[in-house]
Each structure stands twice: as C-alpha cells, then as structure tokens.
C-alpha cells in the first residue's frame, strides 16, 4: 500500500514540477486521510527523480485499476480505522481507510449528557490493493458478526459491507469535494436569506416608529384644542368641505357719480 501511494505522490509531484505550479490533487486533504497500518512507523523512502514517461504512467494506471473499494455503511460504535484495518487484513492487503466522523453537534450533546467522549464514525470506505480481495471480503463478511473473543466490545456487531464496482479512490475525493462545495453554497444561501429577513424586519420597525410618532403628534394637537372642530357651523364658501367656519369681510370701493346712476366712473 505504501509503494502505490509513494508512486502516486511521485507522479503527481513530477507533473506539478513540469507545469510550474502546485495543485491540491486530493480535492479535500483536510477531511480525506490515508490511515497506514496499526500505528506502526515505517521507514521513509527517498523519492526517485526522473522523467515522467508514458511507461511509468501506464504502470501506475494499471495498479490503480487493480484496486478495489468496499463501502462500510455502518461503523460499530467508537471503532477506529486501525481496528478495521486489522480485522480486514487477513482477506488481503488494505491500502487506505477513510471513515466519516459524526456530526460535532451530536457528539457535543452526547458528552454534555454524560455519554462517551470518544469520537464516533458514521460510515467508511476501505481500499484493497487487489479488487478480488475486496469482493471476497464483502461477500464473506456482509451481515456476519465481527466475532472474536466473547469479551470483545465488537463481538456481537455485524459487518455491513458492499463492494463498489468500478469505484476508485479518486471518486471518493471528488465526492467529498463536491459535498463541501454544496455545503458552502447552502451556507451562503442561508446567510443571504437571513440578511434579507433582517433588513426587512428593520425596515418594518422603522416604519412602525414613524407611524407611532405621527400618531403622537396628532394626539398632541388634539390635546391643545380640546373643543375640537365646530361641526354645526356653516360650511366655507365654495364647497362643503369640513372645517371651522370663518367669516370673511371685503372692503368695497365707493362709486363716483350721482346716486341711481349707471355706476360708471366719470
């Protein structure tokens, strides 16, 4: 398993040097981690340097095509990747194991209620270097008890394994990267919707304040004029509009000439 990963890293690093830029080939290196067997420390091999030839690419592609991936739909409570590797190692060489951690909020609630503090996993993927070993492990172990010693914590748990035909490890990295993208877009949409709701609420609050202030001014004017409007008085000239009657006087000009005349000025 280490040899395949080292060759993969070597091919990727050489390709990055030729292009003159460094890219994240895993798609999500923060979440997807390769677990190497049993916590044992291996010797660090020096990477070989050389031209990226077509023969080396085809050799690497043949190794990748030979691998097989098994899906674990349910991980027994608090089982770690090293334990899964140890249990499945007798069916073939296990290359990489990835387990999906539980929701941090669920773990926080469990711990707050006095539950187990250990990290729990939801599901997982196991990569075998030989797809025939992956098929055999899935066919023989699916719905079977894990077994072992009677005092083992996982003795009564059942395996839930399925061989994923034509599924490779890079498909898993792409899936995780896509899920993260969808999660970010959904979060941005929720933030945008919350901002719109907040702006709408503040706008309505401001309108309510203005209406209350206007109502207060009207009530204050009514308090200054307790008699109110005289509804029994005659209406104003020129129409029947409501309001207080106001008597108007007009200054007349005196006519020039004899009384009873035409009234025209001389």
PDB file of C-alpha atoms in Angstrom:
ATOM      1  CA  UNK A   1       0.000   0.000   0.000  1.00  0.00           C
ATOM      2  CA  UNK A   2       2.837   2.403   0.775  1.00  0.00           C
ATOM      3  CA  UNK A   3       4.506   1.672  -2.552  1.00  0.00           C
ATOM      4  CA  UNK A   4       1.363   2.562  -4.516  1.00  0.00           C
ATOM      5  CA  UNK A   5       0.880   5.773  -2.571  1.00  0.00           C
ATOM      6  CA  UNK A   6       4.524   6.756  -2.919  1.00  0.00           C
ATOM      7  CA  UNK A   7       4.417   6.172  -6.662  1.00  0.00           C
ATOM      8  CA  UNK A   8       1.235   8.189  -6.880  1.00  0.00           C
ATOM      9  CA  UNK A   9       2.827  11.030  -4.940  1.00  0.00           C
ATOM     10  CA  UNK A  10       5.920  10.814  -7.121  1.00  0.00           C
ATOM     11  CA  UNK A  11       3.948  11.027 -10.357  1.00  0.00           C
ATOM     12  CA  UNK A  12       1.900  13.923  -9.077  1.00  0.00           C
ATOM     13  CA  UNK A  13       4.946  15.846  -7.824  1.00  0.00           C
ATOM     14  CA  UNK A  14       6.783  15.433 -11.133  1.00  0.00           C
ATOM     15  CA  UNK A  15       3.756  16.587 -13.077  1.00  0.00           C
ATOM     16  CA  UNK A  16       3.458  19.645 -10.837  1.00  0.00           C
ATOM     17  CA  UNK A  17       7.128  20.500 -11.407  1.00  0.00           C
ATOM     18  CA  UNK A  18       6.665  20.302 -15.191  1.00  0.00           C
ATOM     19  CA  UNK A  19       3.617  22.558 -15.104  1.00  0.00           C
ATOM     20  CA  UNK A  20       5.370  25.027 -12.801  1.00  0.00           C
ATOM     21  CA  UNK A  21       2.523  25.182 -10.292  1.00  0.00           C
ATOM     22  CA  UNK A  22       1.384  23.267  -7.253  1.00  0.00           C
ATOM     23  CA  UNK A  23      -2.188  21.982  -7.083  1.00  0.00           C
ATOM     24  CA  UNK A  24      -4.154  20.144  -4.448  1.00  0.00           C
ATOM     25  CA  UNK A  25      -4.592  16.742  -6.095  1.00  0.00           C
ATOM     26  CA  UNK A  26      -6.601  15.210  -3.266  1.00  0.00           C
ATOM     27  CA  UNK A  27      -9.532  17.633  -3.597  1.00  0.00           C
ATOM     28  CA  UNK A  28     -10.052  17.732   0.175  1.00  0.00           C
ATOM     29  CA  UNK A  29      -6.901  16.953   2.110  1.00  0.00           C
ATOM     30  CA  UNK A  30      -8.386  18.318   5.354  1.00  0.00           C
ATOM     31  CA  UNK A  31     -11.008  15.571   5.578  1.00  0.00           C
ATOM     32  CA  UNK A  32      -9.657  12.689   3.491  1.00  0.00           C
ATOM     33  CA  UNK A  33      -6.769  10.986   5.242  1.00  0.00           C
ATOM     34  CA  UNK A  34      -4.984   7.753   4.466  1.00  0.00           C
ATOM     35  CA  UNK A  35      -4.563   5.588   7.552  1.00  0.00           C
ATOM     36  CA  UNK A  36      -1.487   3.388   7.448  1.00  0.00           C
ATOM     37  CA  UNK A  37      -1.425   0.102   9.329  1.00  0.00           C
ATOM     38  CA  UNK A  38      -1.627  -0.259  13.052  1.00  0.00           C
ATOM     39  CA  UNK A  39       0.112   2.926  14.064  1.00  0.00           C
ATOM     40  CA  UNK A  40       3.496   1.453  13.117  1.00  0.00           C
ATOM     41  CA  UNK A  41       6.122   3.847  11.870  1.00  0.00           C
ATOM     42  CA  UNK A  42       7.684   2.859   8.565  1.00  0.00           C
ATOM     43  CA  UNK A  43      10.958   3.880   7.035  1.00  0.00           C
ATOM     44  CA  UNK A  44      10.812   6.987   4.880  1.00  0.00           C
ATOM     45  CA  UNK A  45      11.983   6.177   1.372  1.00  0.00           C
ATOM     46  CA  UNK A  46      13.663   8.759  -0.769  1.00  0.00           C
ATOM     47  CA  UNK A  47      11.614   9.660  -3.818  1.00  0.00           C
ATOM     48  CA  UNK A  48      13.095   8.776  -7.163  1.00  0.00           C
ATOM     49  CA  UNK A  49      13.601  11.612  -9.584  1.00  0.00           C
ATOM     50  CA  UNK A  50      13.316  11.127 -13.274  1.00  0.00           C
ATOM     51  CA  UNK A  51      11.324  11.998 -16.363  1.00  0.00           C
ATOM     52  CA  UNK A  52       7.588  11.336 -16.359  1.00  0.00           C
ATOM     53  CA  UNK A  53       7.412   8.754 -19.103  1.00  0.00           C
ATOM     54  CA  UNK A  54       4.383   7.143 -20.713  1.00  0.00           C
ATOM     55  CA  UNK A  55       5.519   3.741 -19.463  1.00  0.00           C
ATOM     56  CA  UNK A  56       5.529   4.882 -15.827  1.00  0.00           C
ATOM     57  CA  UNK A  57       2.081   6.462 -16.254  1.00  0.00           C
ATOM     58  CA  UNK A  58       0.654   3.271 -17.709  1.00  0.00           C
ATOM     59  CA  UNK A  59       2.224   1.227 -14.926  1.00  0.00           C
ATOM     60  CA  UNK A  60       0.670   3.446 -12.291  1.00  0.00           C
ATOM     61  CA  UNK A  61      -2.713   3.377 -14.051  1.00  0.00           C
ATOM     62  CA  UNK A  62      -2.605  -0.436 -14.126  1.00  0.00           C
ATOM     63  CA  UNK A  63      -2.026  -0.520 -10.358  1.00  0.00           C
ATOM     64  CA  UNK A  64      -4.918   1.860  -9.764  1.00  0.00           C
ATOM     65  CA  UNK A  65      -7.241  -0.174 -11.996  1.00  0.00           C
ATOM     66  CA  UNK A  66      -6.365  -3.271  -9.998  1.00  0.00           C
ATOM     67  CA  UNK A  67      -7.514  -1.753  -6.704  1.00  0.00           C
ATOM     68  CA  UNK A  68     -10.996  -2.248  -5.266  1.00  0.00           C
ATOM     69  CA  UNK A  69     -13.053  -0.242  -2.775  1.00  0.00           C
ATOM     70  CA  UNK A  70     -15.510  -1.594  -0.199  1.00  0.00           C
ATOM     71  CA  UNK A  71     -18.167   0.594   1.383  1.00  0.00           C
ATOM     72  CA  UNK A  72     -18.884   0.204   5.094  1.00  0.00           C
ATOM     73  CA  UNK A  73     -22.434   1.528   5.608  1.00  0.00           C
ATOM     74  CA  UNK A  74     -22.291   1.336   9.410  1.00  0.00           C
ATOM     75  CA  UNK A  75     -19.245   1.620  11.619  1.00  0.00           C
ATOM     76  CA  UNK A  76     -19.581  -0.113  15.012  1.00  0.00           C
ATOM     77  CA  UNK A  77     -19.613   2.361  17.891  1.00  0.00           C
ATOM     78  CA  UNK A  78     -16.234   4.004  18.515  1.00  0.00           C
ATOM     79  CA  UNK A  79     -14.365   1.635  16.156  1.00  0.00           C
ATOM     80  CA  UNK A  80     -11.237   3.297  14.770  1.00  0.00           C
ATOM     81  CA  UNK A  81      -9.618   2.928  11.316  1.00  0.00           C
ATOM     82  CA  UNK A  82      -6.705   0.934  12.729  1.00  0.00           C
ATOM     83  CA  UNK A  83      -9.109  -1.655  14.142  1.00  0.00           C
ATOM     84  CA  UNK A  84     -10.892  -2.025  10.800  1.00  0.00           C
ATOM     85  CA  UNK A  85      -7.562  -2.436   9.041  1.00  0.00           C
ATOM     86  CA  UNK A  86      -6.533  -5.152  11.487  1.00  0.00           C
ATOM     87  CA  UNK A  87      -9.808  -7.057  11.070  1.00  0.00           C
ATOM     88  CA  UNK A  88      -9.777  -6.936   7.261  1.00  0.00           C
ATOM     89  CA  UNK A  89      -6.058  -7.518   6.748  1.00  0.00           C
ATOM     90  CA  UNK A  90      -6.477 -11.298   6.638  1.00  0.00           C
ATOM     91  CA  UNK A  91      -8.588 -11.006   3.454  1.00  0.00           C
ATOM     92  CA  UNK A  92      -5.979  -9.007   1.568  1.00  0.00           C
ATOM     93  CA  UNK A  93      -3.641  -6.026   1.739  1.00  0.00           C
ATOM     94  CA  UNK A  94      -5.536  -2.911   2.768  1.00  0.00           C
ATOM     95  CA  UNK A  95      -4.209   0.303   1.282  1.00  0.00           C
ATOM     96  CA  UNK A  96      -6.313   3.175   2.603  1.00  0.00           C
ATOM     97  CA  UNK A  97      -9.191   3.583   5.058  1.00  0.00           C
ATOM     98  CA  UNK A  98     -11.419   6.619   5.396  1.00  0.00           C
ATOM     99  CA  UNK A  99     -14.199   6.946   7.983  1.00  0.00           C
ATOM    100  CA  UNK A 100     -16.729   9.778   8.093  1.00  0.00           C
ATOM    101  CA  UNK A 101     -16.743  11.380  11.566  1.00  0.00           C
ATOM    102  CA  UNK A 102     -20.028  12.028  13.305  1.00  0.00           C
ATOM    103  CA  UNK A 103     -21.658  15.438  13.480  1.00  0.00           C
ATOM    104  CA  UNK A 104     -19.779  17.559  16.064  1.00  0.00           C
ATOM    105  CA  UNK A 105     -23.095  18.873  17.415  1.00  0.00           C
ATOM    106  CA  UNK A 106     -24.321  15.324  18.129  1.00  0.00           C
ATOM    107  CA  UNK A 107     -21.072  14.451  19.876  1.00  0.00           C
ATOM    108  CA  UNK A 108     -21.265  17.628  21.956  1.00  0.00           C
ATOM    109  CA  UNK A 109     -24.809  16.817  23.085  1.00  0.00           C
ATOM    110  CA  UNK A 110     -23.819  13.242  23.938  1.00  0.00           C
ATOM    111  CA  UNK A 111     -20.870  14.372  26.039  1.00  0.00           C
ATOM    112  CA  UNK A 112     -23.000  17.048  27.745  1.00  0.00           C
ATOM    113  CA  UNK A 113     -25.460  14.352  28.821  1.00  0.00           C
ATOM    114  CA  UNK A 114     -22.668  12.253  30.306  1.00  0.00           C
ATOM    115  CA  UNK A 115     -22.101   9.965  27.323  1.00  0.00           C
ATOM    116  CA  UNK A 116     -18.895   8.551  25.894  1.00  0.00           C
ATOM    117  CA  UNK A 117     -16.353  11.201  24.920  1.00  0.00           C
ATOM    118  CA  UNK A 118     -14.700   9.104  22.222  1.00  0.00           C
ATOM    119  CA  UNK A 119     -15.163  10.037  18.572  1.00  0.00           C
ATOM    120  CA  UNK A 120     -17.780   8.032  16.708  1.00  0.00           C
ATOM    121  CA  UNK A 121     -17.880   7.358  12.950  1.00  0.00           C
ATOM    122  CA  UNK A 122     -20.862   7.064  10.636  1.00  0.00           C
ATOM    123  CA  UNK A 123     -19.666   5.160   7.552  1.00  0.00           C
ATOM    124  CA  UNK A 124     -16.450   4.484   5.707  1.00  0.00           C
ATOM    125  CA  UNK A 125     -14.542   3.258   2.652  1.00  0.00           C
ATOM    126  CA  UNK A 126     -11.755   0.670   2.562  1.00  0.00           C
ATOM    127  CA  UNK A 127      -9.390   0.332  -0.396  1.00  0.00           C
ATOM    128  CA  UNK A 128      -7.765  -3.032  -1.170  1.00  0.00           C
ATOM    129  CA  UNK A 129      -4.775  -3.291  -3.475  1.00  0.00           C
ATOM    130  CA  UNK A 130      -6.493  -6.197  -5.248  1.00  0.00           C
ATOM    131  CA  UNK A 131     -10.147  -5.896  -6.235  1.00  0.00           C
ATOM    132  CA  UNK A 132     -10.562  -9.683  -5.895  1.00  0.00           C
ATOM    133  CA  UNK A 133      -9.719  -9.424  -2.198  1.00  0.00           C
ATOM    134  CA  UNK A 134     -12.232  -6.595  -1.840  1.00  0.00           C
ATOM    135  CA  UNK A 135     -15.003  -8.677  -3.452  1.00  0.00           C
ATOM    136  CA  UNK A 136     -14.195 -11.705  -1.320  1.00  0.00           C
ATOM    137  CA  UNK A 137     -14.185  -9.681   1.913  1.00  0.00           C
ATOM    138  CA  UNK A 138     -17.540  -8.053   1.087  1.00  0.00           C
ATOM    139  CA  UNK A 139     -19.194 -11.358   0.092  1.00  0.00           C
ATOM    140  CA  UNK A 140     -17.961 -13.325   3.101  1.00  0.00           C
ATOM    141  CA  UNK A 141     -18.356 -10.705   5.820  1.00  0.00           C
ATOM    142  CA  UNK A 142     -21.541  -8.852   4.905  1.00  0.00           C
ATOM    143  CA  UNK A 143     -24.262  -9.337   7.589  1.00  0.00           C
ATOM    144  CA  UNK A 144     -21.885 -11.563   9.576  1.00  0.00           C
ATOM    145  CA  UNK A 145     -20.882 -10.998  13.192  1.00  0.00           C
ATOM    146  CA  UNK A 146     -17.461  -9.490  13.715  1.00  0.00           C
ATOM    147  CA  UNK A 147     -16.766 -12.207  16.254  1.00  0.00           C
ATOM    148  CA  UNK A 148     -13.515 -12.717  18.086  1.00  0.00           C
ATOM    149  CA  UNK A 149     -13.273 -13.171  21.827  1.00  0.00           C
ATOM    150  CA  UNK A 150     -16.521 -13.242  23.771  1.00  0.00           C
ATOM    151  CA  UNK A 151     -15.288 -10.333  25.875  1.00  0.00           C
ATOM    152  CA  UNK A 152     -14.572  -8.209  22.794  1.00  0.00           C
ATOM    153  CA  UNK A 153     -16.506  -4.937  22.595  1.00  0.00           C
ATOM    154  CA  UNK A 154     -17.373  -5.595  18.929  1.00  0.00           C
ATOM    155  CA  UNK A 155     -18.055  -9.354  19.063  1.00  0.00           C
ATOM    156  CA  UNK A 156     -21.832  -9.019  18.559  1.00  0.00           C
ATOM    157  CA  UNK A 157     -21.723  -6.227  15.936  1.00  0.00           C
ATOM    158  CA  UNK A 158     -22.461  -7.093  12.301  1.00  0.00           C
ATOM    159  CA  UNK A 159     -20.484  -6.187   9.223  1.00  0.00           C
ATOM    160  CA  UNK A 160     -22.298  -4.049   6.639  1.00  0.00           C
ATOM    161  CA  UNK A 161     -20.041  -4.224   3.600  1.00  0.00           C
ATOM    162  CA  UNK A 162     -20.666  -3.726  -0.112  1.00  0.00           C
ATOM    163  CA  UNK A 163     -18.171  -3.942  -2.941  1.00  0.00           C
ATOM    164  CA  UNK A 164     -18.322  -0.864  -5.175  1.00  0.00           C
ATOM    165  CA  UNK A 165     -17.817  -1.981  -8.745  1.00  0.00           C
ATOM    166  CA  UNK A 166     -15.695   0.370 -10.906  1.00  0.00           C
ATOM    167  CA  UNK A 167     -15.325   2.726  -7.945  1.00  0.00           C
ATOM    168  CA  UNK A 168     -11.849   4.136  -7.286  1.00  0.00           C
ATOM    169  CA  UNK A 169     -10.365   6.209  -4.501  1.00  0.00           C
ATOM    170  CA  UNK A 170     -10.265   9.374  -6.612  1.00  0.00           C
ATOM    171  CA  UNK A 171     -14.059   9.143  -6.946  1.00  0.00           C
ATOM    172  CA  UNK A 172     -14.271   9.411  -3.172  1.00  0.00           C
ATOM    173  CA  UNK A 173     -12.121  12.551  -3.093  1.00  0.00           C
ATOM    174  CA  UNK A 174     -14.258  14.091  -5.826  1.00  0.00           C
ATOM    175  CA  UNK A 175     -17.426  13.247  -3.897  1.00  0.00           C
ATOM    176  CA  UNK A 176     -16.107  14.844  -0.707  1.00  0.00           C
ATOM    177  CA  UNK A 177     -15.001  17.953  -2.600  1.00  0.00           C
ATOM    178  CA  UNK A 178     -18.448  18.197  -4.215  1.00  0.00           C
ATOM    179  CA  UNK A 179     -20.210  17.751  -0.856  1.00  0.00           C
ATOM    180  CA  UNK A 180     -18.090  20.529   0.629  1.00  0.00           C
ATOM    181  CA  UNK A 181     -18.930  22.806  -2.306  1.00  0.00           C
ATOM    182  CA  UNK A 182     -22.661  22.124  -1.905  1.00  0.00           C
ATOM    183  CA  UNK A 183     -22.386  22.728   1.845  1.00  0.00           C
ATOM    184  CA  UNK A 184     -20.645  26.075   1.302  1.00  0.00           C
ATOM    185  CA  UNK A 185     -23.209  27.185  -1.283  1.00  0.00           C
ATOM    186  CA  UNK A 186     -26.071  26.180   1.007  1.00  0.00           C
ATOM    187  CA  UNK A 187     -24.485  28.089   3.883  1.00  0.00           C
ATOM    188  CA  UNK A 188     -24.053  31.187   1.718  1.00  0.00           C
ATOM    189  CA  UNK A 189     -27.699  30.969   0.608  1.00  0.00           C
ATOM    190  CA  UNK A 190     -28.851  30.691   4.224  1.00  0.00           C
ATOM    191  CA  UNK A 191     -26.714  33.679   5.244  1.00  0.00           C
ATOM    192  CA  UNK A 192     -28.091  35.725   2.339  1.00  0.00           C
ATOM    193  CA  UNK A 193     -31.680  34.809   3.247  1.00  0.00           C
ATOM    194  CA  UNK A 194     -31.085  35.687   6.904  1.00  0.00           C
ATOM    195  CA  UNK A 195     -29.668  39.082   5.866  1.00  0.00           C
ATOM    196  CA  UNK A 196     -32.738  39.800   3.721  1.00  0.00           C
ATOM    197  CA  UNK A 197     -35.055  38.885   6.584  1.00  0.00           C
ATOM    198  CA  UNK A 198     -33.085  41.106   8.971  1.00  0.00           C
ATOM    199  CA  UNK A 199     -33.215  44.081   6.572  1.00  0.00           C
ATOM    200  CA  UNK A 200     -36.969  43.567   6.061  1.00  0.00           C
ATOM    201  CA  UNK A 201     -37.528  43.435   9.816  1.00  0.00           C
ATOM    202  CA  UNK A 202     -35.512  46.615  10.431  1.00  0.00           C
ATOM    203  CA  UNK A 203     -37.405  48.408   7.674  1.00  0.00           C
ATOM    204  CA  UNK A 204     -40.747  47.477   9.234  1.00  0.00           C
ATOM    205  CA  UNK A 205     -39.529  48.553  12.670  1.00  0.00           C
ATOM    206  CA  UNK A 206     -38.564  51.949  11.262  1.00  0.00           C
ATOM    207  CA  UNK A 207     -41.972  52.310   9.615  1.00  0.00           C
ATOM    208  CA  UNK A 208     -43.679  51.427  12.883  1.00  0.00           C
ATOM    209  CA  UNK A 209     -41.664  54.085  14.731  1.00  0.00           C
ATOM    210  CA  UNK A 210     -42.639  56.715  12.165  1.00  0.00           C
ATOM    211  CA  UNK A 211     -46.331  55.815  12.410  1.00  0.00           C
ATOM    212  CA  UNK A 212     -46.238  55.956  16.207  1.00  0.00           C
ATOM    213  CA  UNK A 213     -44.523  59.357  16.113  1.00  0.00           C
ATOM    214  CA  UNK A 214     -47.135  60.677  13.670  1.00  0.00           C
ATOM    215  CA  UNK A 215     -49.962  59.373  15.864  1.00  0.00           C
ATOM    216  CA  UNK A 216     -48.369  61.040  18.915  1.00  0.00           C
ATOM    217  CA  UNK A 217     -48.202  64.402  17.107  1.00  0.00           C
ATOM    218  CA  UNK A 218     -51.868  64.175  16.102  1.00  0.00           C
ATOM    219  CA  UNK A 219     -52.914  63.350  19.655  1.00  0.00           C
ATOM    220  CA  UNK A 220     -50.837  66.262  20.967  1.00  0.00           C
ATOM    221  CA  UNK A 221     -52.590  68.693  18.599  1.00  0.00           C
ATOM    222  CA  UNK A 222     -55.982  67.389  19.718  1.00  0.00           C
ATOM    223  CA  UNK A 223     -54.962  67.911  23.344  1.00  0.00           C
ATOM    224  CA  UNK A 224     -54.071  71.554  22.594  1.00  0.00           C
ATOM    225  CA  UNK A 225     -57.548  72.148  21.072  1.00  0.00           C
ATOM    226  CA  UNK A 226     -59.909  70.232  23.374  1.00  0.00           C
ATOM    227  CA  UNK A 227     -63.060  71.841  21.784  1.00  0.00           C
ATOM    228  CA  UNK A 228     -62.320  70.263  18.516  1.00  0.00           C
ATOM    229  CA  UNK A 229     -63.950  71.301  15.251  1.00  0.00           C
ATOM    230  CA  UNK A 230     -67.418  73.007  15.145  1.00  0.00           C
ATOM    231  CA  UNK A 231     -69.413  70.588  13.058  1.00  0.00           C
ATOM    232  CA  UNK A 232     -72.646  72.673  13.406  1.00  0.00           C
ATOM    233  CA  UNK A 233     -71.259  75.843  11.784  1.00  0.00           C
ATOM    234  CA  UNK A 234     -71.887  76.820   8.210  1.00  0.00           C
ATOM    235  CA  UNK A 235     -69.503  75.450   5.644  1.00  0.00           C
ATOM    236  CA  UNK A 236     -66.913  77.588   3.932  1.00  0.00           C
ATOM    237  CA  UNK A 237     -67.645  79.357   0.697  1.00  0.00           C
ATOM    238  CA  UNK A 238     -67.072  77.431  -2.468  1.00  0.00           C
ATOM    239  CA  UNK A 239     -67.879  73.981  -1.230  1.00  0.00           C
ATOM    240  CA  UNK A 240     -68.943  71.724   1.568  1.00  0.00           C
ATOM    241  CA  UNK A 241     -65.508  70.853   2.873  1.00  0.00           C
ATOM    242  CA  UNK A 242     -65.190  70.079   6.543  1.00  0.00           C
ATOM    243  CA  UNK A 243     -63.589  72.578   8.863  1.00  0.00           C
ATOM    244  CA  UNK A 244     -64.173  75.552  11.097  1.00  0.00           C
ATOM    245  CA  UNK A 245     -66.378  78.378   9.699  1.00  0.00           C
ATOM    246  CA  UNK A 246     -64.512  81.632   9.113  1.00  0.00           C
ATOM    247  CA  UNK A 247     -66.286  84.924   8.427  1.00  0.00           C
ATOM    248  CA  UNK A 248     -64.631  86.997   5.752  1.00  0.00           C
ATOM    249  CA  UNK A 249     -65.069  90.751   5.098  1.00  0.00           C
ATOM    250  CA  UNK A 250     -64.290  92.609   1.893  1.00  0.00           C
ATOM    251  CA  UNK A 251     -63.659  96.379   1.546  1.00  0.00           C
ATOM    252  CA  UNK A 252     -65.900  97.917  -1.162  1.00  0.00           C
ATOM    253  CA  UNK A 253     -64.862 100.874  -3.300  1.00  0.00           C
ATOM    254  CA  UNK A 254     -67.164 103.907  -3.340  1.00  0.00           C
ATOM    255  CA  UNK A 255     -68.810 104.667  -6.676  1.00  0.00           C
ATOM    256  CA  UNK A 256     -68.347 108.101  -8.308  1.00  0.00           C
ATOM    257  CA  UNK A 257     -71.371 109.858  -9.670  1.00  0.00           C
ATOM    258  CA  UNK A 258     -74.993 110.649  -8.809  1.00  0.00           C
ATOM    259  CA  UNK A 259     -76.992 108.202  -6.872  1.00  0.00           C
ATOM    260  CA  UNK A 260     -79.019 105.900  -9.059  1.00  0.00           C
ATOM    261  CA  UNK A 261     -76.644 106.397 -11.952  1.00  0.00           C
ATOM    262  CA  UNK A 262     -75.071 103.793 -14.096  1.00  0.00           C
ATOM    263  CA  UNK A 263     -72.259 103.357 -11.578  1.00  0.00           C
ATOM    264  CA  UNK A 264     -69.550 104.025 -14.126  1.00  0.00           C
ATOM    265  CA  UNK A 265     -66.749 106.353 -13.189  1.00  0.00           C
ATOM    266  CA  UNK A 266     -66.765 109.800 -14.864  1.00  0.00           C
TER     267      UNK A 266
END
